[in-house]
PDB file of C-alpha atoms and ligand atoms in Angstrom:
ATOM      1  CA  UNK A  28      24.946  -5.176  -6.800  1.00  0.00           C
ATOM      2  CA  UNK A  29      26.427  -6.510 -10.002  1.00  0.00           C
ATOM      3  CA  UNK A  30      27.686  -4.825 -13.175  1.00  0.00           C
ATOM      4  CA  UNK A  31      26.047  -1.956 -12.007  1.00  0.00           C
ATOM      5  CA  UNK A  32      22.877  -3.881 -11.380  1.00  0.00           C
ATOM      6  CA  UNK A  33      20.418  -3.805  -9.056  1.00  0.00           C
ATOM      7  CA  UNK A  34      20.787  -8.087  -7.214  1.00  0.00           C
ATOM      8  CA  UNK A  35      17.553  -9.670  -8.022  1.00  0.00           C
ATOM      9  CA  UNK A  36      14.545  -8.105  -5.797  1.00  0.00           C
ATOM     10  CA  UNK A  37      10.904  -7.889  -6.573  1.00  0.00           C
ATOM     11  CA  UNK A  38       8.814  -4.711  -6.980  1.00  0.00           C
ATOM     12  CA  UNK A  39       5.012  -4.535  -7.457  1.00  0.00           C
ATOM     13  CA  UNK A  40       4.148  -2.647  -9.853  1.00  0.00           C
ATOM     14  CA  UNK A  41      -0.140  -1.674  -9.492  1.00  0.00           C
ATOM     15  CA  UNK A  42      -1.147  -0.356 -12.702  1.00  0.00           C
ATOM     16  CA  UNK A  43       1.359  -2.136 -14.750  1.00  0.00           C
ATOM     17  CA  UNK A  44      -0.161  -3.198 -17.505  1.00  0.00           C
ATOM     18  CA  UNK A  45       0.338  -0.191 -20.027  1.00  0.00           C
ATOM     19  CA  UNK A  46       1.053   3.469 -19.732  1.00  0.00           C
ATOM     20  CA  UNK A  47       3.479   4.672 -16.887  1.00  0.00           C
ATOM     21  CA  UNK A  48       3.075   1.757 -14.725  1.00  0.00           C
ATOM     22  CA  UNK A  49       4.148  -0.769 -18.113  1.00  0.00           C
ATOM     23  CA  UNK A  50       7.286   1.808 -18.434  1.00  0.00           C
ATOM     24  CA  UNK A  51       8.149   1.141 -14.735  1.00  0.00           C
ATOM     25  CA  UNK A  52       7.776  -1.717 -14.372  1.00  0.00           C
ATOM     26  CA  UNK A  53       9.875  -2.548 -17.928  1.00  0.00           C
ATOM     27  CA  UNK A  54      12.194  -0.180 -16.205  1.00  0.00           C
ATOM     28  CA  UNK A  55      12.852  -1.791 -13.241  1.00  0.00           C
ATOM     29  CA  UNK A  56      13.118  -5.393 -15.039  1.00  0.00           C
ATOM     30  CA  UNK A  57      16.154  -3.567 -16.753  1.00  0.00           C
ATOM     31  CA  UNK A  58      17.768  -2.783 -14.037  1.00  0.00           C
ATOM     32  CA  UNK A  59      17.303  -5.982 -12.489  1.00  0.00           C
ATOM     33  CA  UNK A  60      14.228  -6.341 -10.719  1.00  0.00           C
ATOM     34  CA  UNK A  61      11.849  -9.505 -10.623  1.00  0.00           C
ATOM     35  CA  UNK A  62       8.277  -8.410 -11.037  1.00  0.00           C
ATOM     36  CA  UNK A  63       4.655  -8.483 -10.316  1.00  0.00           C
ATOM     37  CA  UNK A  64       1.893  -5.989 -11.856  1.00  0.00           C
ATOM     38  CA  UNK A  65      -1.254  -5.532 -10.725  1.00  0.00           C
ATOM     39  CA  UNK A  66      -4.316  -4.751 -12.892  1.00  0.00           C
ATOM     40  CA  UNK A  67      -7.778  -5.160 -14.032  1.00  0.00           C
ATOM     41  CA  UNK A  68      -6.555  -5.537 -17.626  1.00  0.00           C
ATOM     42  CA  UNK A  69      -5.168  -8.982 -17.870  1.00  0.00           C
ATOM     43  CA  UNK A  70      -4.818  -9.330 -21.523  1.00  0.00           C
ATOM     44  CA  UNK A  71      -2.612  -6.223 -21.017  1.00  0.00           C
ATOM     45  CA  UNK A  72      -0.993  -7.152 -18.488  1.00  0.00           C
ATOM     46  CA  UNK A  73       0.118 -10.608 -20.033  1.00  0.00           C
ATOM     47  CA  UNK A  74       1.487  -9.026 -23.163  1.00  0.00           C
ATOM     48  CA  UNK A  75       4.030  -6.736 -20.226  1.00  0.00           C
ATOM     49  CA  UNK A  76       4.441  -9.783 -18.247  1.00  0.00           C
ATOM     50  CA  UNK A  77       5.645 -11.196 -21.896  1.00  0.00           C
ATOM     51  CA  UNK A  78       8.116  -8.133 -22.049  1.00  0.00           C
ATOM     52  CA  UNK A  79       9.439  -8.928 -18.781  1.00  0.00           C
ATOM     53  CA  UNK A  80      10.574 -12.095 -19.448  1.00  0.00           C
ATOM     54  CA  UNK A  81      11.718 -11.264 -22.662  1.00  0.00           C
ATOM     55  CA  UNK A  82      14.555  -8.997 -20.753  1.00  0.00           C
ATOM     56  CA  UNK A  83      15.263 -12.536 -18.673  1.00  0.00           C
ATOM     57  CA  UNK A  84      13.366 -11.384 -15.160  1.00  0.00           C
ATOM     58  CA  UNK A  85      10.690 -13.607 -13.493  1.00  0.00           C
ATOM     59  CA  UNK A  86       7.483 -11.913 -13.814  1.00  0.00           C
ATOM     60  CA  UNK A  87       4.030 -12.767 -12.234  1.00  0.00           C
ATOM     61  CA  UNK A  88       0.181 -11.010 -13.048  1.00  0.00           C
ATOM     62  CA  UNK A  89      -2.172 -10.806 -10.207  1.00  0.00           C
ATOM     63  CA  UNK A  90      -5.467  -9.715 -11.446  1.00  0.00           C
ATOM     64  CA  UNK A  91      -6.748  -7.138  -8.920  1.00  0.00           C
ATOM     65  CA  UNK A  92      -8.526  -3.844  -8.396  1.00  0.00           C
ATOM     66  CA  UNK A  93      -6.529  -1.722  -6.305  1.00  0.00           C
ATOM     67  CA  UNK A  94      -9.666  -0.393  -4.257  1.00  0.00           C
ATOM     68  CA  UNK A  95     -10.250  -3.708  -2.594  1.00  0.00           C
ATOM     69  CA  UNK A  96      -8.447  -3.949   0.881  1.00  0.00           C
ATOM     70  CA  UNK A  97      -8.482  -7.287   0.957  1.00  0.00           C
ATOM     71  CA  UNK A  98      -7.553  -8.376  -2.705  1.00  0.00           C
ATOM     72  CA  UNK A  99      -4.214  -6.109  -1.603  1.00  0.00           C
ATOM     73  CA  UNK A 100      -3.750  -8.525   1.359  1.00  0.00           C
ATOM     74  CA  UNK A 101      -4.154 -11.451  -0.789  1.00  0.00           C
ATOM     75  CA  UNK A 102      -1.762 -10.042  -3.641  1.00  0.00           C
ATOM     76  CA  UNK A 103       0.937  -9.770  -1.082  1.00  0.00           C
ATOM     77  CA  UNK A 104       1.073 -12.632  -0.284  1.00  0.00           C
ATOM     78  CA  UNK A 105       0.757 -13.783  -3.432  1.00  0.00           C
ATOM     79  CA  UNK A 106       3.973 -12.481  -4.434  1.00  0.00           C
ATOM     80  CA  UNK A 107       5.812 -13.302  -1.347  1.00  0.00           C
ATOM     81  CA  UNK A 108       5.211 -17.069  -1.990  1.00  0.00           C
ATOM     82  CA  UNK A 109       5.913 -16.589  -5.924  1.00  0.00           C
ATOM     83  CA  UNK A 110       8.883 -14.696  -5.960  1.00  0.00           C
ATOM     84  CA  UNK A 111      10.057 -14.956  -2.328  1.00  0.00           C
ATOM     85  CA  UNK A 112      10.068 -10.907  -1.270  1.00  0.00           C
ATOM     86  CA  UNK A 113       9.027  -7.751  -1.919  1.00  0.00           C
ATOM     87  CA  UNK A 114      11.474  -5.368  -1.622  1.00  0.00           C
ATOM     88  CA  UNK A 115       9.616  -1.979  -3.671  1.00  0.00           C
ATOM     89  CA  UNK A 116       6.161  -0.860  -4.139  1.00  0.00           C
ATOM     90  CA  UNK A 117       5.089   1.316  -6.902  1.00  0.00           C
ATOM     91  CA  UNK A 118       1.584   2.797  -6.241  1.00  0.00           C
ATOM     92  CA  UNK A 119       0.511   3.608 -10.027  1.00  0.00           C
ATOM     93  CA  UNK A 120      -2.757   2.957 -10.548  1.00  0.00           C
ATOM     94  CA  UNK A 121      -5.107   5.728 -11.180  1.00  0.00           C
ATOM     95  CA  UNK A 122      -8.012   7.061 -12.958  1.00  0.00           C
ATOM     96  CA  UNK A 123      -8.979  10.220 -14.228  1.00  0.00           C
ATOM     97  CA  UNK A 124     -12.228  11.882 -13.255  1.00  0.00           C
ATOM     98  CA  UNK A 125     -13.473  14.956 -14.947  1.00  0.00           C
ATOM     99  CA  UNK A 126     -16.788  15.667 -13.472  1.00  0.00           C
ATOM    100  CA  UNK A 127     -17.253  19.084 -11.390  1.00  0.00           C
ATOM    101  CA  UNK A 128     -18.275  19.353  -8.232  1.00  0.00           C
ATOM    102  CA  UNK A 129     -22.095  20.173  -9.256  1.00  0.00           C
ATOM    103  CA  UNK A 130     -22.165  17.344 -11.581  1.00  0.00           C
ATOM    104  CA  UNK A 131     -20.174  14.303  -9.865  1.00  0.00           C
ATOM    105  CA  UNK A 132     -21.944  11.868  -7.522  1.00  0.00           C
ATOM    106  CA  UNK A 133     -20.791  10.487  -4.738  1.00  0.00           C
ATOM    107  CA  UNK A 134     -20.243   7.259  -5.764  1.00  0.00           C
ATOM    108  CA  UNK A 135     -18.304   8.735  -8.159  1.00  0.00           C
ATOM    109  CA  UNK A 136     -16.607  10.756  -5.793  1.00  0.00           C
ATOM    110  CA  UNK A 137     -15.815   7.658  -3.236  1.00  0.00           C
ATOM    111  CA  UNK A 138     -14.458   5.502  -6.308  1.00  0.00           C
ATOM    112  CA  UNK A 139     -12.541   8.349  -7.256  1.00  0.00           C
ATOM    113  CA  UNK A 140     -10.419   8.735  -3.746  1.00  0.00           C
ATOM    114  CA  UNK A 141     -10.603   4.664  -3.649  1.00  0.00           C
ATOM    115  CA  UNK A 142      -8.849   4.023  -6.622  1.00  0.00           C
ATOM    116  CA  UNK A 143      -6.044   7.182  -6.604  1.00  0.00           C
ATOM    117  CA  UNK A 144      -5.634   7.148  -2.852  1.00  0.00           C
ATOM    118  CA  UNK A 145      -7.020   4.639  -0.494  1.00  0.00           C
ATOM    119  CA  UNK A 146      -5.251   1.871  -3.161  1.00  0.00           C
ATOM    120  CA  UNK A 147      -2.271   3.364  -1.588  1.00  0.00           C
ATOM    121  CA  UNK A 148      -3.239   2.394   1.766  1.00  0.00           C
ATOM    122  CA  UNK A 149      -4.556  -1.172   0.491  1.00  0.00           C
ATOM    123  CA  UNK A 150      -1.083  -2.209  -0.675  1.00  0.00           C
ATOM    124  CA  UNK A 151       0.910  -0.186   1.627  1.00  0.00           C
ATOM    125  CA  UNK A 152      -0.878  -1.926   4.595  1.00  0.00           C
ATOM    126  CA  UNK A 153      -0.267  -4.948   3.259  1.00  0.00           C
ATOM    127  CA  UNK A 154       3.298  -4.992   2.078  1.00  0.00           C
ATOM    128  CA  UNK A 155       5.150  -2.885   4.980  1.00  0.00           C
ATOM    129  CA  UNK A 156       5.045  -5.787   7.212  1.00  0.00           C
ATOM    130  CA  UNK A 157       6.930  -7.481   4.498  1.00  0.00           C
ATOM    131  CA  UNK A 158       9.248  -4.583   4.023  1.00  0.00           C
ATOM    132  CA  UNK A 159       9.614  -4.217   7.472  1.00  0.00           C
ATOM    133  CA  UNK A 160      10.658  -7.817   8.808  1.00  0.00           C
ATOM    134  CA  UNK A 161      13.141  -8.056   5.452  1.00  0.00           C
ATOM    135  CA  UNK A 162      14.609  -4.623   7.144  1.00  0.00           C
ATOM    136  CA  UNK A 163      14.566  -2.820   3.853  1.00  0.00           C
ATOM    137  CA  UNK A 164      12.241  -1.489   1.142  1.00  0.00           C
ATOM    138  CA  UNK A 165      11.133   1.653  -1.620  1.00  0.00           C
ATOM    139  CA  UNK A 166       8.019   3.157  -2.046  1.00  0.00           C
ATOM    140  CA  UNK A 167       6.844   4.856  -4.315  1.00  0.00           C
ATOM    141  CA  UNK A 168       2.813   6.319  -5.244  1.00  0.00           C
ATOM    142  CA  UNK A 169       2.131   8.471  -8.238  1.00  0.00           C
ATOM    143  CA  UNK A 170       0.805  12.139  -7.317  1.00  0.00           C
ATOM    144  CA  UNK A 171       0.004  14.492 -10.292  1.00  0.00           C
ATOM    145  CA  UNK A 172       1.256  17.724 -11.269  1.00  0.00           C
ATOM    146  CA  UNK A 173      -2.902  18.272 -10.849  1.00  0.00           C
ATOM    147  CA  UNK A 174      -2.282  17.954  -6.682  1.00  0.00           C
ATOM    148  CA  UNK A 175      -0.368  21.303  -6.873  1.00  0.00           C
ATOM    149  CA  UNK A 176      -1.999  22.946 -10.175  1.00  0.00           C
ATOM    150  CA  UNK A 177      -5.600  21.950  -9.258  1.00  0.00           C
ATOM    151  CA  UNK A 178      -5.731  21.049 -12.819  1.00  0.00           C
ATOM    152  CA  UNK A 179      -5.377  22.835 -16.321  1.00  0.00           C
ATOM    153  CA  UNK A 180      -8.724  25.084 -16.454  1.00  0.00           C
ATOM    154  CA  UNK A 181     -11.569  25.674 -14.499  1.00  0.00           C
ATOM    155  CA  UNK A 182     -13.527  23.441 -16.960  1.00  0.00           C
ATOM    156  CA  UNK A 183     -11.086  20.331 -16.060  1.00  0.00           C
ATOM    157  CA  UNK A 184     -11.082  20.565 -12.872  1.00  0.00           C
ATOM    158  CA  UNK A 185     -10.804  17.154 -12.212  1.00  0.00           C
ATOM    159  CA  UNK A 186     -11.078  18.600  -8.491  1.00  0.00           C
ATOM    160  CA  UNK A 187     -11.873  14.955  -6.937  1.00  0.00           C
ATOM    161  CA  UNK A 188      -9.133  13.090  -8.692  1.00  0.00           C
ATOM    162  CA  UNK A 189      -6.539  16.506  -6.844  1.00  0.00           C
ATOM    163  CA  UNK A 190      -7.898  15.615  -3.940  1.00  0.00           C
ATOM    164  CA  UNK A 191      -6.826  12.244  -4.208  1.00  0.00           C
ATOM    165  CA  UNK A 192      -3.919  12.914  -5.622  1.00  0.00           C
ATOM    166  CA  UNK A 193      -3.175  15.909  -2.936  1.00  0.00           C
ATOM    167  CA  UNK A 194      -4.129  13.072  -0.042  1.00  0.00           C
ATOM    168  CA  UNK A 195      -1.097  10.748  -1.660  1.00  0.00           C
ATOM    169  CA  UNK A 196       1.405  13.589  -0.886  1.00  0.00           C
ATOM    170  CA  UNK A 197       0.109  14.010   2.716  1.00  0.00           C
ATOM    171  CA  UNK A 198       0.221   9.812   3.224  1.00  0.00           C
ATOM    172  CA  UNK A 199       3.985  10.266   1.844  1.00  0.00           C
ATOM    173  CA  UNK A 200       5.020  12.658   3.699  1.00  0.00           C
ATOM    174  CA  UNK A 201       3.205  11.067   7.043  1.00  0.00           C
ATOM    175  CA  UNK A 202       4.497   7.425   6.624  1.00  0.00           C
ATOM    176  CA  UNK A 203       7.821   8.472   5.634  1.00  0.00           C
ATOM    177  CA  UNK A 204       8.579   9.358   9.277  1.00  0.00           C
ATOM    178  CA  UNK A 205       6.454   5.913  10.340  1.00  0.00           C
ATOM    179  CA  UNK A 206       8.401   3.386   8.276  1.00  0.00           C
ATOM    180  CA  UNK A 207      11.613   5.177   8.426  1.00  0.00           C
ATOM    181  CA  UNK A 208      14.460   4.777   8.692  1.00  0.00           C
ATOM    182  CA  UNK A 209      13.480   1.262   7.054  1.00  0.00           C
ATOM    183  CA  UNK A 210      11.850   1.904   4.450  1.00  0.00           C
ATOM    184  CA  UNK A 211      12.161   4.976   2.380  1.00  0.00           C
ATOM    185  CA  UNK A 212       8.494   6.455   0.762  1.00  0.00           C
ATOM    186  CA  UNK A 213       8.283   8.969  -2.076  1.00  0.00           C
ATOM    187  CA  UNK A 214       5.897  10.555  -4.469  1.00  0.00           C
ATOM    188  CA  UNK A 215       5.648  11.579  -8.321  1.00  0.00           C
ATOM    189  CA  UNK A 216       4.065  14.189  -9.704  1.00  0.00           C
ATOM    190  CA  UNK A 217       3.809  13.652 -13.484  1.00  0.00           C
ATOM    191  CA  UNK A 218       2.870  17.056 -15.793  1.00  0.00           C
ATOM    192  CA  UNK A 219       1.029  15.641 -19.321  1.00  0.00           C
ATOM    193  CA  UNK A 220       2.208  12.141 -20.116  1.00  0.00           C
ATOM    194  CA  UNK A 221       1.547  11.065 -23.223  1.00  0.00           C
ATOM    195  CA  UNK A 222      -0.639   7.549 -22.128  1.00  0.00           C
ATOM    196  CA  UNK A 223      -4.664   6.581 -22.487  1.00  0.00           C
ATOM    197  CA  UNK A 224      -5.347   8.467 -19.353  1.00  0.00           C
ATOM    198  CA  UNK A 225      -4.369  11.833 -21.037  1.00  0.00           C
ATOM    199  CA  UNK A 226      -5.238  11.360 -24.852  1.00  0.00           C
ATOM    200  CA  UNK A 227      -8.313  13.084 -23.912  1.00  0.00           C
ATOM    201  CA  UNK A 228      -6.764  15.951 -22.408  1.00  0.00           C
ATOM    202  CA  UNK A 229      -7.018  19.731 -23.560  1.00  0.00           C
ATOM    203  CA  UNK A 230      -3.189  20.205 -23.889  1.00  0.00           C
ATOM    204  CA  UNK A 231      -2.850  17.022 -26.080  1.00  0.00           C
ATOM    205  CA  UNK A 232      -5.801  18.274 -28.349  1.00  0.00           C
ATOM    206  CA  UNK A 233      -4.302  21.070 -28.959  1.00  0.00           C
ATOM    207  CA  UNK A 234      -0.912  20.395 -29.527  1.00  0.00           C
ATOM    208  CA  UNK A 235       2.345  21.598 -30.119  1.00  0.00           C
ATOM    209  CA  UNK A 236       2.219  24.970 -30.138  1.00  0.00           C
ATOM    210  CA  UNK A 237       0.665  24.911 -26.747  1.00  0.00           C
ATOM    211  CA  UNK A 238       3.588  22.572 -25.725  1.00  0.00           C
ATOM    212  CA  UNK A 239       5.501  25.042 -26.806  1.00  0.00           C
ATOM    213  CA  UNK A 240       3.781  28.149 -24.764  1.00  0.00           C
ATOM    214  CA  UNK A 241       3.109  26.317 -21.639  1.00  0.00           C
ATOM    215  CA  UNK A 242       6.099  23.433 -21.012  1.00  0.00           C
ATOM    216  CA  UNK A 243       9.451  24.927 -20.582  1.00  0.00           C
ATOM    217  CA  UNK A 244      10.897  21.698 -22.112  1.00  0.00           C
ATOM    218  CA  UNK A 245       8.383  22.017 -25.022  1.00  0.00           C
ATOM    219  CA  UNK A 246       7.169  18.341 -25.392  1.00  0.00           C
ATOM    220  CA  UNK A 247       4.480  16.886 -23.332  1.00  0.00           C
ATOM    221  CA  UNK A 248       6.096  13.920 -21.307  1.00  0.00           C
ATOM    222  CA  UNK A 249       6.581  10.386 -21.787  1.00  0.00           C
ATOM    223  CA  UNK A 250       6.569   6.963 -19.219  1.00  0.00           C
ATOM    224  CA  UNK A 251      10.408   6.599 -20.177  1.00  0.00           C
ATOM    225  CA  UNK A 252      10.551  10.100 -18.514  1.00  0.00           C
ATOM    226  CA  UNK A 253       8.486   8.544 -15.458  1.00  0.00           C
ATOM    227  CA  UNK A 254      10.270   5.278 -14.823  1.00  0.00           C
ATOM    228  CA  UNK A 255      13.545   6.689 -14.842  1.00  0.00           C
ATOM    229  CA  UNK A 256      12.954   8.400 -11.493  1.00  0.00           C
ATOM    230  CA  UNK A 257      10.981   5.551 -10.063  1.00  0.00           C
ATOM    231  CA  UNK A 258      13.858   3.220 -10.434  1.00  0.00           C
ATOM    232  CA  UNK A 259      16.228   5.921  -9.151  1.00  0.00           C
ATOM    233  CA  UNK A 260      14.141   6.072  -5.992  1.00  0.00           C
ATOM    234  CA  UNK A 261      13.425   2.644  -5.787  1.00  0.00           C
ATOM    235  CA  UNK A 262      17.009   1.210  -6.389  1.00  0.00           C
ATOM    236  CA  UNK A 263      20.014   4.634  -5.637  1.00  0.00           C
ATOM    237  CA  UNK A 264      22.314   3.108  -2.743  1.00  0.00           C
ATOM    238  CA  UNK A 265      22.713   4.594  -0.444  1.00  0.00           C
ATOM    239  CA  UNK A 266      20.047   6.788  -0.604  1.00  0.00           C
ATOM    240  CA  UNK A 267      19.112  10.033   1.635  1.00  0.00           C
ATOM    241  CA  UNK A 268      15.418  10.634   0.039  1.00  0.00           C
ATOM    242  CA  UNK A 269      12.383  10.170   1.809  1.00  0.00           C
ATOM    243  CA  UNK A 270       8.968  11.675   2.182  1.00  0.00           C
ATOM    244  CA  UNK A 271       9.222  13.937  -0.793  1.00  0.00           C
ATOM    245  CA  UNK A 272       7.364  14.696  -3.836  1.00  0.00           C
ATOM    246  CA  UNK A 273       8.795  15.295  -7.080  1.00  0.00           C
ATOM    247  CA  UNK A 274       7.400  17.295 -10.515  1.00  0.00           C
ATOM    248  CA  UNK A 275       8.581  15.418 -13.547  1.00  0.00           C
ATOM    249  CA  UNK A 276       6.684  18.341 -15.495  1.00  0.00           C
ATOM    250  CA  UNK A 277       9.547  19.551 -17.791  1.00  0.00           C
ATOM    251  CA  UNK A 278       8.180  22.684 -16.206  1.00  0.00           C
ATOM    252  CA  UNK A 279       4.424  23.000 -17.703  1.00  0.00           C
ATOM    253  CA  UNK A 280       4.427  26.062 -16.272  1.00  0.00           C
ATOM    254  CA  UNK A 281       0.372  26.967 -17.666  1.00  0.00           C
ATOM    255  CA  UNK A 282      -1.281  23.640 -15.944  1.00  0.00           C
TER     256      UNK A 282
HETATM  257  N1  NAD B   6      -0.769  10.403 -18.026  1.00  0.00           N
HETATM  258  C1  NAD B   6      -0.686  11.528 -17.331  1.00  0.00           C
HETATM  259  O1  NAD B   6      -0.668  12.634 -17.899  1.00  0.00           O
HETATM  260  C2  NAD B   6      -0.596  11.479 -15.828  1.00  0.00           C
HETATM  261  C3  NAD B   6      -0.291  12.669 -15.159  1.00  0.00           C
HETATM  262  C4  NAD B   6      -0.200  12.655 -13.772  1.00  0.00           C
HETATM  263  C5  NAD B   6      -0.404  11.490 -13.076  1.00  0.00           C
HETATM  264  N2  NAD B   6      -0.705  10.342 -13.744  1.00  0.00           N
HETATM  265  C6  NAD B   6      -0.917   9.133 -12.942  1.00  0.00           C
HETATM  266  O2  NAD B   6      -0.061   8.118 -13.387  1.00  0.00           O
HETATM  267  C7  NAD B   6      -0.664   6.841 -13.122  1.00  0.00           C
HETATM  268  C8  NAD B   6      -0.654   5.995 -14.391  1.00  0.00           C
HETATM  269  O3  NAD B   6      -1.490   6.636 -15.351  1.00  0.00           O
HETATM  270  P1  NAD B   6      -1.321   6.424 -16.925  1.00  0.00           P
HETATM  271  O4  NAD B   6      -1.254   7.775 -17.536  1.00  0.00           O
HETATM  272  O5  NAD B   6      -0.265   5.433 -17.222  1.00  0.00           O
HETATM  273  O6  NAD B   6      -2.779   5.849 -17.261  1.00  0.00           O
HETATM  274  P2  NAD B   6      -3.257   4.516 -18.004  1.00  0.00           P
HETATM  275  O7  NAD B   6      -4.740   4.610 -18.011  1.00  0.00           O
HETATM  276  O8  NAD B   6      -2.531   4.320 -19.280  1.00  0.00           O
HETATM  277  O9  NAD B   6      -2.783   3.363 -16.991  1.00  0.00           O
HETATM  278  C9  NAD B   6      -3.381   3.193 -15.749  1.00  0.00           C
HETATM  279  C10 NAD B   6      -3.323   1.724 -15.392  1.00  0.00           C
HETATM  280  O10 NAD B   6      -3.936   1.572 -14.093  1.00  0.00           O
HETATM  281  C11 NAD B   6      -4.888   0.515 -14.186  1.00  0.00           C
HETATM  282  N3  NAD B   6      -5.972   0.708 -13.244  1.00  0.00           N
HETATM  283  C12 NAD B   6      -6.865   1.741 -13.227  1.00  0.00           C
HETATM  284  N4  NAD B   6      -7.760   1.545 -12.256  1.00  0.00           N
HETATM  285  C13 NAD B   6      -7.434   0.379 -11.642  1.00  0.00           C
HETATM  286  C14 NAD B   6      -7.995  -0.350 -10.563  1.00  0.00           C
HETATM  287  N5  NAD B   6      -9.085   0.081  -9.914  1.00  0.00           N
HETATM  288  N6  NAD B   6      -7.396  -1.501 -10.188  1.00  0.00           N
HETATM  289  C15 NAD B   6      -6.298  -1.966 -10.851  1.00  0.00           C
HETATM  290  N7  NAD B   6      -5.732  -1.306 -11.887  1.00  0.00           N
HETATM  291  C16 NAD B   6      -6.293  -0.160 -12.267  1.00  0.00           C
HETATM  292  C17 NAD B   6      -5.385   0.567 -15.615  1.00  0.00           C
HETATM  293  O11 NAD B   6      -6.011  -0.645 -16.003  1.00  0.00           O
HETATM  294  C18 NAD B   6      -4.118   0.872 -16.382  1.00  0.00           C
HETATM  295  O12 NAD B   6      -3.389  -0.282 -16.710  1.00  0.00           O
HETATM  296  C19 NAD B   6      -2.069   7.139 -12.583  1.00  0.00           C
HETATM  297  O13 NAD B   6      -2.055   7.084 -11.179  1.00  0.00           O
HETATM  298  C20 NAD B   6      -2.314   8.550 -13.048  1.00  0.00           C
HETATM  299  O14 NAD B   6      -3.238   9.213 -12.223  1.00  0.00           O
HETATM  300  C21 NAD B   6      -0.802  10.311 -15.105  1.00  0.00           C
END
């Protein structure tokens, strides 16, 4: 630690490119991390990768899709040779998926749980060796508010993407006894963040006044609000938090 800095260490960031994971992993750079997002959208994730180093942090892209076991094992390695360690994970990358139960296939229903919950897996499997030998490291996956709501109506169920989401909580809660006391594992729950993934979404269609009537903080939420809990759990020394899940909600109390 310096200035009240986190020393130089290196998080992944999967999904980094824009929305939350872009707000992370911009977070993290400001509070001192070197870093290395993981996306399918490169030309996004260049222009973050820009931001980094504008805020004087190394930063490397590693095109990838998170649902690919063995692009994860790659990727690690990746960034252990390119920035030298991996010290924090942030499991970000998700996608939505509205379809009901009658209506969704199953390949839509395995890409679904591959991309929100067996990516989790991928690049936990393949950076806790890393973690463990360095004899240190942060996890953290992003749940949804939607794994304890089941989602906002009946009509948006989104009942495989709470699954997924539900299965991340379980896998937290699970591997935090595994990898501890080593490494410390967490998980999110966001309530309506204001990103691409949500501009779709019921609550944001209908505005404020439903902020108002449903969200105790009236607003829906932005990735600031996110990040600024990821970096607590991913850089607070000494820290007594694993295996948890936390709302960041401002208490949307109707979802
Ligand atoms: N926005 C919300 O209201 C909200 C609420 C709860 C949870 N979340 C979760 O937060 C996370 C970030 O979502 P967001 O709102 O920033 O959405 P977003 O769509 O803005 O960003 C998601 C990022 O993940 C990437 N991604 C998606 N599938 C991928 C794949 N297969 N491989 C690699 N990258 C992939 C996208 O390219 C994108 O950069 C997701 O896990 C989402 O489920 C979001």
């Amino acid at each position: 630690m310096s200035n009240g800095k986190v020393a130089a260490k290196v998080a992944i960031v999967t999904g980094g490119a824009r929305g939350i994971g872009r707000a992370c992993a911009l977070a993290l750079a400001r509070a001192g991390f070197d870093l290395a997002l993981v996306d399918v959208l490169e030309p996004e994730m260049a222009r973050t990768r820009g931001e980094i180093e504008a805020l004087g942090r190394r930063a490397m892209t590693c095109a990838a899709d998170v649902a690919d076991f063995a692009r994860a094992q790659a990727v690690a390695a990746e960034v252990k040779s390119g920035l030298g360690r991996i010290d924090v994970l942030v499991n970000n990358a998700g996608r939505a998926q509205p379809k009901g139960i009658l209506e969704i296939t199953e390949a839509e229903y395995d890409n679904t749980l591959a991309v929100n919950l067996k990516s989790c897996f991928n690049y936990i499997r393949a950076t806790a060796p890393i973690m463990l030998a360095q004899g240190g490291g942060r996890i953290v996956s992003m749940s949804s508010l939607n794994a304890h709501s089941g989602g906002v109506t009946a009509a948006v169920s989104r009942f495989a993407y709470a699954s997924a989401k539900a299965g991340i909580i379980g896998m937290t809660r699970a591997l935090a006894k595994e990898l501890g006391p080593t490494i410390l594992i967490n998980a999110i729950c966001p309530g309506l963040i204001q990103t691409e993934l949500a501009k779709n979404h019921v609550i944001v269609e209908r505005g404020a006044a439903i902020a108002r009537d449903g969200i105790a903080l009236h607003r829906v939420g932005t990735t600031e609000d996110v990040a600024q809990l990821v970096v607590f759990l991913a850089a607070s020394e000494p820290c007594y938090i694993t295996g948890q899940d936390f709302k960041v909600d401002g208490f949307q109390y109707n979802m």
